[in-house]
GROMACS .gro file of C-alpha atoms in nm:
model
  515
    1MET     CA    1  17.177   9.852  23.857
    2PHE     CA    2  16.805   9.874  23.933
    3ARG     CA    3  16.727   9.584  23.697
    4SER     CA    4  16.994   9.373  23.867
    5ILE     CA    5  16.858   9.459  24.211
    6PHE     CA    6  16.508   9.352  24.108
    7THR     CA    7  16.644   9.030  23.957
    8VAL     CA    8  16.796   8.934  24.292
    9SER     CA    9  16.490   9.059  24.482
   10GLY     CA   10  16.255   8.861  24.257
   11PHE     CA   11  16.426   8.530  24.328
   12THR     CA   12  16.458   8.627  24.695
   13LEU     CA   13  16.083   8.693  24.708
   14VAL     CA   14  16.018   8.341  24.580
   15SER     CA   15  16.265   8.204  24.835
   16ARG     CA   16  16.107   8.400  25.119
   17LEU     CA   17  15.755   8.293  25.029
   18LEU     CA   18  15.871   7.933  25.026
   19GLY     CA   19  16.054   8.006  25.350
   20PHE     CA   20  15.729   8.120  25.509
   21ALA     CA   21  15.565   7.797  25.401
   22ARG     CA   22  15.862   7.609  25.545
   23ASP     CA   23  15.847   7.789  25.880
   24VAL     CA   24  15.470   7.748  25.907
   25LEU     CA   25  15.510   7.374  25.858
   26ILE     CA   26  15.801   7.357  26.103
   27ALA     CA   27  15.596   7.550  26.360
   28LYS     CA   28  15.310   7.307  26.306
   29TYR     CA   29  15.525   7.001  26.377
   30LEU     CA   30  15.764   7.143  26.638
   31GLY     CA   31  15.561   7.422  26.803
   32ALA     CA   32  15.741   7.692  27.004
   33GLY     CA   33  15.875   7.480  27.289
   34ALA     CA   34  16.186   7.276  27.371
   35THR     CA   35  16.205   7.081  27.042
   36ALA     CA   36  16.174   7.401  26.841
   37ASP     CA   37  16.454   7.553  27.049
   38VAL     CA   38  16.677   7.257  26.960
   39TRP     CA   39  16.600   7.294  26.587
   40VAL     CA   40  16.675   7.666  26.591
   41ALA     CA   41  17.008   7.602  26.766
   42ALA     CA   42  17.104   7.332  26.514
   43PHE     CA   43  17.012   7.543  26.210
   44ARG     CA   44  17.167   7.859  26.356
   45LEU     CA   45  17.524   7.728  26.381
   46PRO     CA   46  17.596   7.659  26.010
   47ASN     CA   47  17.415   7.983  25.920
   48LEU     CA   48  17.641   8.163  26.166
   49PHE     CA   49  17.954   8.038  25.990
   50ARG     CA   50  17.800   8.115  25.650
   51ARG     CA   51  17.737   8.476  25.744
   52ILE     CA   52  18.082   8.520  25.898
   53PHE     CA   53  18.302   8.335  25.648
   54GLY     CA   54  18.083   8.336  25.339
   55GLU     CA   55  17.854   8.631  25.283
   56GLY     CA   56  18.025   8.848  25.543
   57ALA     CA   57  18.403   8.873  25.562
   58PHE     CA   58  18.492   8.672  25.253
   59ASN     CA   59  18.274   8.850  25.000
   60ALA     CA   60  18.351   9.193  25.148
   61ALA     CA   61  18.721   9.129  25.081
   62PHE     CA   62  18.709   8.905  24.774
   63VAL     CA   63  18.457   9.083  24.548
   64PRO     CA   64  18.649   9.415  24.527
   65ILE     CA   65  18.976   9.229  24.452
   66TYR     CA   66  18.818   8.996  24.195
   67SER     CA   67  18.620   9.281  24.033
   68GLY     CA   68  18.935   9.492  24.014
   69ARG     CA   69  19.135   9.206  23.862
   70LEU     CA   70  18.854   9.144  23.613
   71GLU     CA   71  18.843   9.513  23.517
   72GLU     CA   72  19.219   9.558  23.489
   73LYS     CA   73  19.361   9.224  23.367
   74GLY     CA   74  19.069   9.028  23.221
   75LYS     CA   75  18.890   8.698  23.284
   76GLU     CA   76  19.193   8.467  23.279
   77ALA     CA   77  19.373   8.653  23.557
   78ALA     CA   78  19.051   8.690  23.758
   79ASP     CA   79  18.970   8.318  23.733
   80ASP     CA   80  19.325   8.228  23.837
   81LEU     CA   81  19.273   8.435  24.151
   82ALA     CA   82  18.935   8.269  24.213
   83GLN     CA   83  19.081   7.917  24.178
   84ARG     CA   84  19.359   7.981  24.427
   85THR     CA   85  19.127   8.158  24.669
   86ILE     CA   86  18.847   7.900  24.670
   87SER     CA   87  19.093   7.609  24.700
   88LEU     CA   88  19.243   7.764  25.012
   89MET     CA   89  18.896   7.844  25.143
   90PHE     CA   90  18.789   7.480  25.101
   91VAL     CA   91  19.080   7.359  25.317
   92ILE     CA   92  18.999   7.614  25.588
   93LEU     CA   93  18.631   7.513  25.581
   94MET     CA   94  18.712   7.145  25.626
   95ILE     CA   95  18.934   7.222  25.924
   96THR     CA   96  18.657   7.440  26.072
   97PHE     CA   97  18.403   7.162  26.017
   98VAL     CA   98  18.615   6.902  26.198
   99LEU     CA   99  18.687   7.130  26.494
  100ALA     CA  100  18.322   7.233  26.525
  101PHE     CA  101  18.210   6.869  26.512
  102ILE     CA  102  18.453   6.771  26.788
  103PHE     CA  103  18.381   7.066  27.015
  104MET     CA  104  18.007   7.090  26.951
  105ASP     CA  105  17.911   7.033  27.316
  106PRO     CA  106  18.097   7.337  27.455
  107LEU     CA  107  17.983   7.542  27.153
  108ILE     CA  108  17.617   7.477  27.230
  109ARG     CA  109  17.675   7.541  27.600
  110LEU     CA  110  17.828   7.878  27.512
  111MET     CA  111  17.564   7.982  27.258
  112SER     CA  112  17.260   7.853  27.451
  113PRO     CA  113  17.346   7.836  27.822
  114GLY     CA  114  16.981   7.783  27.912
  115PHE     CA  115  16.989   7.445  27.733
  116VAL     CA  116  17.192   7.289  28.017
  117GLU     CA  117  16.870   7.269  28.215
  118GLY     CA  118  16.559   7.097  28.082
  119GLY     CA  119  16.716   6.826  27.865
  120ARG     CA  120  16.775   7.039  27.553
  121LEU     CA  121  17.157   7.019  27.548
  122GLY     CA  122  17.203   6.657  27.430
  123PRO     CA  123  16.956   6.672  27.140
  124ALA     CA  124  17.096   7.011  27.034
  125VAL     CA  125  17.451   6.873  27.020
  126SER     CA  126  17.345   6.567  26.816
  127ALA     CA  127  17.137   6.773  26.572
  128SER     CA  128  17.410   7.035  26.529
  129ARG     CA  129  17.669   6.770  26.443
  130ILE     CA  130  17.454   6.684  26.141
  131THR     CA  131  17.378   7.035  26.024
  132ILE     CA  132  17.733   7.169  26.066
  133GLY     CA  133  17.831   7.004  25.737
  134TYR     CA  134  17.615   7.265  25.563
  135LEU     CA  135  17.877   7.531  25.632
  136VAL     CA  136  18.119   7.373  25.380
  137PHE     CA  137  17.860   7.373  25.102
  138ILE     CA  138  17.710   7.715  25.166
  139CYS     CA  139  18.041   7.900  25.208
  140LEU     CA  140  18.154   7.760  24.872
  141VAL     CA  141  17.818   7.874  24.730
  142ALA     CA  142  17.885   8.224  24.865
  143ALA     CA  143  18.235   8.228  24.715
  144LEU     CA  144  18.120   8.118  24.368
  145SER     CA  145  17.830   8.364  24.393
  146GLY     CA  146  18.086   8.640  24.446
  147VAL     CA  147  18.255   8.535  24.119
  148LEU     CA  148  17.923   8.537  23.932
  149ASN     CA  149  17.810   8.868  24.083
  150SER     CA  150  18.138   9.032  23.979
  151ARG     CA  151  18.053   8.925  23.624
  152ARG     CA  152  17.706   9.075  23.665
  153VAL     CA  153  17.536   8.737  23.686
  154PHE     CA  154  17.283   8.756  23.969
  155GLY     CA  155  17.004   8.514  23.881
  156ALA     CA  156  17.170   8.178  23.953
  157PRO     CA  157  17.318   8.274  24.293
  158ALA     CA  158  16.979   8.411  24.401
  159PHE     CA  159  16.801   8.098  24.277
  160ALA     CA  160  17.036   7.880  24.484
  161TYR     CA  161  16.859   8.001  24.798
  162VAL     CA  162  16.523   7.902  24.650
  163VAL     CA  163  16.656   7.545  24.633
  164LEU     CA  164  16.707   7.536  25.011
  165ASN     CA  165  16.342   7.602  25.082
  166LEU     CA  166  16.220   7.370  24.806
  167VAL     CA  167  16.407   7.081  24.970
  168PHE     CA  168  16.262   7.170  25.310
  169ILE     CA  169  15.905   7.188  25.182
  170ILE     CA  170  15.933   6.855  24.999
  171THR     CA  171  16.068   6.701  25.319
  172LEU     CA  172  15.802   6.857  25.542
  173VAL     CA  173  15.515   6.759  25.314
  174GLY     CA  174  15.631   6.420  25.191
  175VAL     CA  175  15.864   6.270  25.453
  176ILE     CA  176  15.809   6.410  25.801
  177PRO     CA  177  15.440   6.304  25.829
  178GLN     CA  178  15.565   5.948  25.779
  179THR     CA  179  15.831   5.954  26.054
  180ASP     CA  180  15.847   5.982  26.431
  181GLU     CA  181  16.172   6.182  26.425
  182PRO     CA  182  16.098   6.511  26.245
  183LEU     CA  183  16.400   6.685  26.397
  184THR     CA  184  16.652   6.435  26.255
  185VAL     CA  185  16.491   6.444  25.911
  186LEU     CA  186  16.502   6.824  25.907
  187CYS     CA  187  16.872   6.821  25.995
  188TRP     CA  188  16.959   6.588  25.706
  189SER     CA  189  16.751   6.806  25.474
  190VAL     CA  190  16.995   7.087  25.546
  191ILE     CA  191  17.284   6.878  25.410
  192VAL     CA  192  17.095   6.771  25.097
  193SER     CA  193  16.995   7.129  25.020
  194GLY     CA  194  17.355   7.249  25.063
  195PHE     CA  195  17.479   7.002  24.803
  196LEU     CA  196  17.208   7.102  24.555
  197GLN     CA  197  17.275   7.474  24.609
  198LEU     CA  198  17.642   7.423  24.533
  199LEU     CA  199  17.549   7.231  24.219
  200VAL     CA  200  17.337   7.526  24.095
  201VAL     CA  201  17.620   7.781  24.117
  202VAL     CA  202  17.883   7.540  23.982
  203LEU     CA  203  17.671   7.477  23.671
  204ALA     CA  204  17.616   7.854  23.633
  205CYS     CA  205  17.992   7.913  23.649
  206ILE     CA  206  18.054   7.647  23.384
  207ARG     CA  207  17.788   7.800  23.156
  208ARG     CA  208  17.950   8.144  23.191
  209GLY     CA  209  18.295   8.010  23.107
  210VAL     CA  210  18.440   8.042  23.458
  211LYS     CA  211  18.729   7.798  23.488
  212LEU     CA  212  18.697   7.587  23.802
  213ARG     CA  213  18.970   7.355  23.921
  214PHE     CA  214  19.131   7.274  24.252
  215ARG     CA  215  19.474   7.426  24.307
  216LYS     CA  216  19.728   7.339  24.572
  217PRO     CA  217  19.665   7.599  24.846
  218VAL     CA  218  19.952   7.848  24.865
  219ILE     CA  219  19.983   8.157  25.083
  220ASP     CA  220  20.104   8.401  24.815
  221ASP     CA  221  20.082   8.782  24.797
  222ASP     CA  222  19.721   8.773  24.674
  223MET     CA  223  19.614   8.549  24.962
  224LYS     CA  224  19.799   8.768  25.212
  225LYS     CA  225  19.620   9.075  25.077
  226LEU     CA  226  19.288   8.891  25.095
  227GLY     CA  227  19.369   8.786  25.451
  228ARG     CA  228  19.453   9.144  25.553
  229LEU     CA  229  19.123   9.265  25.411
  230MET     CA  230  18.930   8.972  25.560
  231ALA     CA  231  19.066   9.005  25.914
  232PRO     CA  232  18.865   9.317  26.002
  233GLY     CA  233  18.569   9.172  25.813
  234LEU     CA  234  18.587   8.851  26.016
  235VAL     CA  235  18.582   9.052  26.336
  236SER     CA  236  18.302   9.275  26.204
  237ALA     CA  237  18.085   8.988  26.078
  238GLY     CA  238  18.164   8.783  26.387
  239VAL     CA  239  18.065   9.064  26.621
  240GLN     CA  240  17.751   9.129  26.415
  241GLN     CA  241  17.646   8.767  26.456
  242PHE     CA  242  17.750   8.781  26.820
  243ASN     CA  243  17.477   9.043  26.861
  244LEU     CA  244  17.221   8.780  26.757
  245ILE     CA  245  17.386   8.511  26.969
  246VAL     CA  246  17.373   8.732  27.278
  247GLY     CA  247  17.000   8.786  27.232
  248GLN     CA  248  16.929   8.419  27.173
  249ALA     CA  249  17.158   8.310  27.457
  250VAL     CA  250  16.971   8.533  27.701
  251ALA     CA  251  16.634   8.425  27.554
  252SER     CA  252  16.731   8.058  27.606
  253LEU     CA  253  16.677   8.118  27.979
  254GLN     CA  254  16.303   8.097  27.899
  255VAL     CA  255  16.178   7.774  27.744
  256GLY     CA  256  16.056   7.860  27.396
  257GLY     CA  257  16.231   8.199  27.401
  258VAL     CA  258  16.480   8.105  27.128
  259ALA     CA  259  16.199   7.978  26.904
  260LEU     CA  260  15.992   8.294  26.955
  261ILE     CA  261  16.285   8.513  26.851
  262PHE     CA  262  16.350   8.287  26.551
  263TYR     CA  263  15.994   8.299  26.417
  264ALA     CA  264  15.960   8.675  26.470
  265ASP     CA  265  16.298   8.741  26.313
  266ARG     CA  266  16.199   8.537  26.006
  267ILE     CA  267  15.929   8.796  25.933
  268ASN     CA  268  16.154   9.084  26.028
  269GLN     CA  269  16.426   8.961  25.792
  270LEU     CA  270  16.191   8.978  25.492
  271PRO     CA  271  16.287   9.336  25.392
  272LEU     CA  272  16.655   9.248  25.440
  273GLY     CA  273  16.618   8.935  25.231
  274LEU     CA  274  16.417   9.097  24.953
  275LEU     CA  275  16.610   9.421  24.927
  276GLY     CA  276  16.903   9.455  25.166
  277ILE     CA  277  17.097   9.154  25.041
  278ALA     CA  278  17.012   9.242  24.681
  279LEU     CA  279  17.139   9.596  24.729
  280GLY     CA  280  17.462   9.482  24.892
  281THR     CA  281  17.514   9.218  24.622
  282VAL     CA  282  17.476   9.467  24.336
  283LEU     CA  283  17.624   9.782  24.491
  284LEU     CA  284  17.961   9.637  24.594
  285PRO     CA  285  18.086   9.535  24.246
  286GLU     CA  286  17.911   9.839  24.092
  287MET     CA  287  18.086  10.091  24.317
  288THR     CA  288  18.417   9.903  24.291
  289ARG     CA  289  18.413   9.925  23.910
  290LYS     CA  290  18.336  10.297  23.920
  291LEU     CA  291  18.607  10.374  24.174
  292ARG     CA  292  18.863  10.166  23.983
  293GLY     CA  293  18.763  10.359  23.671
  294GLY     CA  294  18.820  10.692  23.848
  295ASP     CA  295  18.450  10.780  23.858
  296GLU     CA  296  18.412  10.870  24.227
  297LYS     CA  297  18.115  11.098  24.160
  298GLY     CA  298  17.938  10.810  23.985
  299ALA     CA  299  18.005  10.586  24.285
  300GLN     CA  300  17.855  10.850  24.516
  301VAL     CA  301  17.545  10.875  24.298
  302THR     CA  302  17.513  10.495  24.309
  303LEU     CA  303  17.526  10.506  24.689
  304THR     CA  304  17.257  10.776  24.711
  305GLN     CA  305  17.030  10.588  24.470
  306GLY     CA  306  17.079  10.274  24.677
  307MET     CA  307  16.970  10.453  24.995
  308GLU     CA  308  16.664  10.600  24.822
  309LEU     CA  309  16.558  10.260  24.694
  310ALA     CA  310  16.622  10.097  25.034
  311LEU     CA  311  16.403  10.347  25.218
  312LEU     CA  312  16.132  10.334  24.949
  313PHE     CA  313  16.076   9.966  25.029
  314VAL     CA  314  16.183   9.922  25.391
  315LEU     CA  315  15.984  10.205  25.552
  316PRO     CA  316  15.637  10.078  25.452
  317ALA     CA  317  15.737   9.726  25.557
  318THR     CA  318  15.852   9.864  25.892
  319ALA     CA  319  15.524  10.052  25.935
  320ALA     CA  320  15.322   9.736  25.871
  321MET     CA  321  15.521   9.529  26.121
  322LEU     CA  322  15.481   9.799  26.384
  323VAL     CA  323  15.104   9.844  26.350
  324ILE     CA  324  14.989   9.480  26.303
  325PRO     CA  325  15.261   9.251  26.448
  326VAL     CA  326  15.025   9.014  26.633
  327PRO     CA  327  14.786   8.964  26.338
  328ILE     CA  328  15.088   8.885  26.116
  329MET     CA  329  15.226   8.619  26.352
  330HIS     CA  330  14.881   8.476  26.429
  331ALA     CA  331  14.774   8.448  26.065
  332LEU     CA  332  15.098   8.282  25.955
  333PHE     CA  333  15.186   8.047  26.238
  334VAL     CA  334  14.894   7.945  26.462
  335ASP     CA  335  14.844   7.579  26.377
  336GLY     CA  336  14.913   7.245  26.542
  337GLU     CA  337  15.167   7.291  26.825
  338PHE     CA  338  15.196   7.668  26.771
  339THR     CA  339  14.934   7.833  26.993
  340ALA     CA  340  14.759   8.172  26.986
  341ALA     CA  341  14.941   8.267  27.309
  342ALA     CA  342  15.276   8.198  27.141
  343ALA     CA  343  15.169   8.410  26.842
  344SER     CA  344  15.083   8.704  27.070
  345GLU     CA  345  15.422   8.691  27.237
  346ALA     CA  346  15.599   8.647  26.904
  347GLY     CA  347  15.407   8.952  26.776
  348ARG     CA  348  15.552   9.166  27.054
  349VAL     CA  349  15.900   9.039  26.964
  350LEU     CA  350  15.836   9.125  26.598
  351ALA     CA  351  15.735   9.482  26.685
  352ALA     CA  352  16.058   9.526  26.883
  353PHE     CA  353  16.263   9.391  26.592
  354ALA     CA  354  16.075   9.617  26.348
  355LEU     CA  355  16.204   9.927  26.527
  356GLY     CA  356  16.546   9.835  26.389
  357THR     CA  357  16.442   9.696  26.050
  358PRO     CA  358  16.559  10.002  25.850
  359THR     CA  359  16.906   9.966  26.000
  360TYR     CA  360  16.954   9.612  25.866
  361VAL     CA  361  16.879   9.723  25.510
  362LEU     CA  362  17.070  10.052  25.525
  363ALA     CA  363  17.378   9.870  25.658
  364LYS     CA  364  17.380   9.663  25.337
  365VAL     CA  365  17.386   9.991  25.143
  366LEU     CA  366  17.641  10.187  25.347
  367GLN     CA  367  17.896   9.911  25.418
  368PRO     CA  368  17.976   9.847  25.047
  369ALA     CA  369  18.085  10.214  25.026
  370TYR     CA  370  18.365  10.123  25.266
  371PHE     CA  371  18.438   9.779  25.118
  372ALA     CA  372  18.461   9.914  24.761
  373ARG     CA  373  18.751  10.133  24.878
  374GLU     CA  374  18.908   9.826  25.047
  375ASP     CA  375  18.833   9.971  25.391
  376THR     CA  376  18.710   9.688  25.612
  377LYS     CA  377  18.853   9.823  25.939
  378THR     CA  378  18.615  10.116  25.986
  379PRO     CA  379  18.293   9.909  25.964
  380MET     CA  380  18.457   9.662  26.203
  381ARG     CA  381  18.506   9.931  26.467
  382PHE     CA  382  18.148  10.050  26.426
  383THR     CA  383  18.012   9.696  26.454
  384ILE     CA  384  18.209   9.635  26.774
  385ALA     CA  385  18.065   9.954  26.924
  386SER     CA  386  17.710   9.844  26.841
  387ALA     CA  387  17.777   9.498  26.984
  388VAL     CA  388  17.887   9.649  27.313
  389VAL     CA  389  17.558   9.840  27.326
  390ASN     CA  390  17.366   9.516  27.262
  391MET     CA  391  17.557   9.324  27.530
  392VAL     CA  392  17.498   9.595  27.788
  393LEU     CA  393  17.124   9.615  27.715
  394ALA     CA  394  17.029   9.251  27.642
  395TYR     CA  395  17.003   9.101  27.991
  396PRO     CA  396  16.839   9.400  28.167
  397ALA     CA  397  16.593   9.427  27.876
  398PHE     CA  398  16.515   9.053  27.908
  399LEU     CA  399  16.444   9.090  28.280
  400TRP     CA  400  16.208   9.377  28.193
  401LEU     CA  401  16.032   9.246  27.880
  402GLY     CA  402  16.140   8.882  27.830
  403PRO     CA  403  16.236   8.782  27.471
  404THR     CA  404  16.086   9.112  27.350
  405GLY     CA  405  16.360   9.292  27.542
  406CYS     CA  406  16.630   9.094  27.359
  407ALA     CA  407  16.485   9.204  27.026
  408LEU     CA  408  16.465   9.565  27.144
  409ALA     CA  409  16.832   9.562  27.246
  410THR     CA  410  16.925   9.435  26.899
  411SER     CA  411  16.729   9.719  26.737
  412VAL     CA  412  16.898   9.986  26.949
  413ALA     CA  413  17.238   9.840  26.859
  414GLY     CA  414  17.143   9.849  26.490
  415TRP     CA  415  17.072  10.221  26.505
  416VAL     CA  416  17.406  10.286  26.674
  417ASN     CA  417  17.579  10.103  26.388
  418ILE     CA  418  17.393  10.298  26.117
  419LEU     CA  419  17.464  10.636  26.274
  420LEU     CA  420  17.834  10.554  26.292
  421LEU     CA  421  17.842  10.431  25.930
  422TRP     CA  422  17.652  10.740  25.813
  423PHE     CA  423  17.871  10.998  25.988
  424GLY     CA  424  18.186  10.806  25.890
  425LEU     CA  425  18.101  10.840  25.521
  426ARG     CA  426  18.000  11.203  25.569
  427GLN     CA  427  18.330  11.280  25.735
  428ALA     CA  428  18.519  11.107  25.454
  429GLY     CA  429  18.334  11.324  25.202
  430PHE     CA  430  18.192  11.021  25.022
  431LEU     CA  431  17.828  11.069  25.121
  432LYS     CA  432  17.665  11.378  24.973
  433VAL     CA  433  17.315  11.447  25.108
  434THR     CA  434  17.123  11.678  24.876
  435ALA     CA  435  16.798  11.866  24.934
  436ARG     CA  436  16.644  11.641  24.668
  437PHE     CA  437  16.740  11.329  24.867
  438THR     CA  438  16.610  11.474  25.196
  439GLY     CA  439  16.284  11.578  25.035
  440ARG     CA  440  16.227  11.233  24.887
  441VAL     CA  441  16.298  11.058  25.217
  442THR     CA  442  16.054  11.288  25.397
  443ARG     CA  443  15.781  11.212  25.145
  444ILE     CA  444  15.852  10.838  25.171
  445LEU     CA  445  15.804  10.866  25.550
  446ILE     CA  446  15.471  11.044  25.500
  447ALA     CA  447  15.348  10.787  25.245
  448SER     CA  448  15.453  10.499  25.476
  449ALA     CA  449  15.277  10.653  25.777
  450ILE     CA  450  14.954  10.702  25.581
  451MET     CA  451  14.967  10.342  25.460
  452GLY     CA  452  15.036  10.220  25.815
  453VAL     CA  453  14.727  10.393  25.951
  454LEU     CA  454  14.510  10.246  25.678
  455VAL     CA  455  14.648   9.892  25.726
  456TRP     CA  456  14.591   9.916  26.103
  457PHE     CA  457  14.232  10.030  26.046
  458LEU     CA  458  14.157   9.743  25.808
  459ALA     CA  459  14.328   9.485  26.029
  460LYS     CA  460  14.134   9.607  26.332
  461HIS     CA  461  13.805   9.548  26.154
  462GLY     CA  462  13.926   9.212  26.023
  463GLU     CA  463  14.049   9.079  26.360
  464PRO     CA  464  13.758   8.835  26.414
  465TRP     CA  465  13.876   8.644  26.106
  466ILE     CA  466  14.253   8.707  26.111
  467LEU     CA  467  14.286   8.620  26.481
  468SER     CA  468  14.059   8.319  26.464
  469GLU     CA  469  14.197   7.967  26.501
  470SER     CA  470  14.016   7.848  26.191
  471ASN     CA  471  14.178   7.720  25.873
  472ILE     CA  472  14.527   7.867  25.832
  473VAL     CA  473  14.473   7.899  25.456
  474ILE     CA  474  14.185   8.141  25.515
  475ARG     CA  475  14.388   8.351  25.759
  476VAL     CA  476  14.689   8.367  25.528
  477ALA     CA  477  14.464   8.460  25.235
  478LEU     CA  478  14.311   8.746  25.438
  479LEU     CA  479  14.655   8.867  25.545
  480GLY     CA  480  14.772   8.843  25.184
  481ALA     CA  481  14.477   9.053  25.068
  482LEU     CA  482  14.560   9.311  25.335
  483VAL     CA  483  14.922   9.324  25.217
  484VAL     CA  484  14.821   9.360  24.852
  485PHE     CA  485  14.580   9.642  24.937
  486GLY     CA  486  14.851   9.812  25.146
  487VAL     CA  487  15.105   9.788  24.862
  488ILE     CA  488  14.860   9.934  24.607
  489PHE     CA  489  14.764  10.218  24.841
  490TYR     CA  490  15.133  10.285  24.915
  491LEU     CA  491  15.212  10.313  24.544
  492PHE     CA  492  14.934  10.568  24.507
  493ALA     CA  493  15.067  10.755  24.813
  494VAL     CA  494  15.419  10.755  24.666
  495ILE     CA  495  15.292  10.907  24.343
  496ALA     CA  496  15.057  11.148  24.523
  497THR     CA  497  15.337  11.279  24.748
  498ARG     CA  498  15.565  11.304  24.442
  499VAL     CA  499  15.835  11.072  24.571
  500TYR     CA  500  15.858  10.944  24.214
  501SER     CA  501  15.643  11.018  23.914
  502VAL     CA  502  15.498  10.733  23.709
  503ALA     CA  503  15.747  10.816  23.433
  504GLU     CA  504  16.045  10.803  23.675
  505LEU     CA  505  15.940  10.467  23.816
  506LYS     CA  506  15.893  10.323  23.469
  507ASN     CA  507  16.227  10.462  23.352
  508ARG     CA  508  16.421  10.319  23.646
  509LEU     CA  509  16.269   9.975  23.617
  510THR     CA  510  16.315   9.943  23.240
  511LYS     CA  511  16.670  10.072  23.198
  512ARG     CA  512  16.878   9.816  23.018
  513SER     CA  513  17.166   9.656  23.203
  514ARG     CA  514  17.368   9.338  23.168
  515LEU     CA  515  17.241   9.060  23.391
   0.00000   0.00000   0.00000
């Protein structure tokens, strides 16, 4: 399990590093004003559908069923299920694409009401009608990734997301400097990357012997069961994304507010991308197999190990984003149209997001414990409760703190969701908290706090260089050196506080597992 998690995290790290390069270049050409707001709105919509239909509701329902079929009846029966499911999914996606294309204007008005003023609405509608085609490609990628993950193949699906950023960087470096319409070129890059991502997972399926062919869509018993499991997941994933939409909709009342939230959230999502998604990807089929095999204790141990690993990585990242948010945003983004003033405001947004960073990762650990038991209704109810909290807080917080307030409301809502998930599993008797687990978490907190103090001290003395408006390469190199030093010191702190011994770390990272 640990090897599989690090396989996914390794590819995700590459993707995120390329994503940083992508966002730095986008910030350079689009800045943090009206044009950047339009780009964020256009890129947000297909990602919204991907998270709801693809990685959210669909995989939460499909992976346990497919894994169970694979475990109980073999590959032929499992692939038959996959063929029928993906064929029906393709038809639904095409219908969704057509409806979204037709009704794009009211969709943008609803999601970004501030765009009606200031001339942002028309360009946002035109750009979104290009990018919306990405939802067909990426949802199919998510579905085929679910098939591969159930077979313990994690590398190819993770690499597919690297392809997205490679296409963007090639476009930003080689094409956009030669054109007067960077926004349009970026939108078409989304479509090209979606096609290439789908090609990666299709080839991986063929190599692994997965039989792929289109079947006439039929609503049979399997599809009805999938639908019953997906319905709560659709609501849960939809409400979860609605949380983000509420924040961005309120932030759209300030020109540049949507872009500031986007850039800050890109940094904030790094722990989720590197670890949270990897944990959710690996834990769901792992716990499903153990529960189907009657090993409930083994599934509980897997859950506890997942939480330990999540906190081991997410707490130091949270500490860093809380103590040096402005230096991070300044070093990475100040260039061209992106000003130092924008970086300072984006830094405050990042700090507000960071207060909720642990919740995003822990949700990816705790939710599979429900999904593996084919319980998608309970997480749905918890997500709705957290969304209500976000909706109540978002606008008053915006009036108080601007875009920073929107991020703060999202963080508070995240903690509400985690507390509900935690106590729900405790009440069900599935989550066993031992003294050993509590002790380790306490020591991780101590090690993270010590590292945070040291990083703040070093960044404070390095501010004349990190906060300068000189060459971005120099600033990024200095920030990178600070991160490397922080990671090394944190590892020493982890060993010194006896979170893990050197032997335990080596053992966990070198255990053999099928990949």
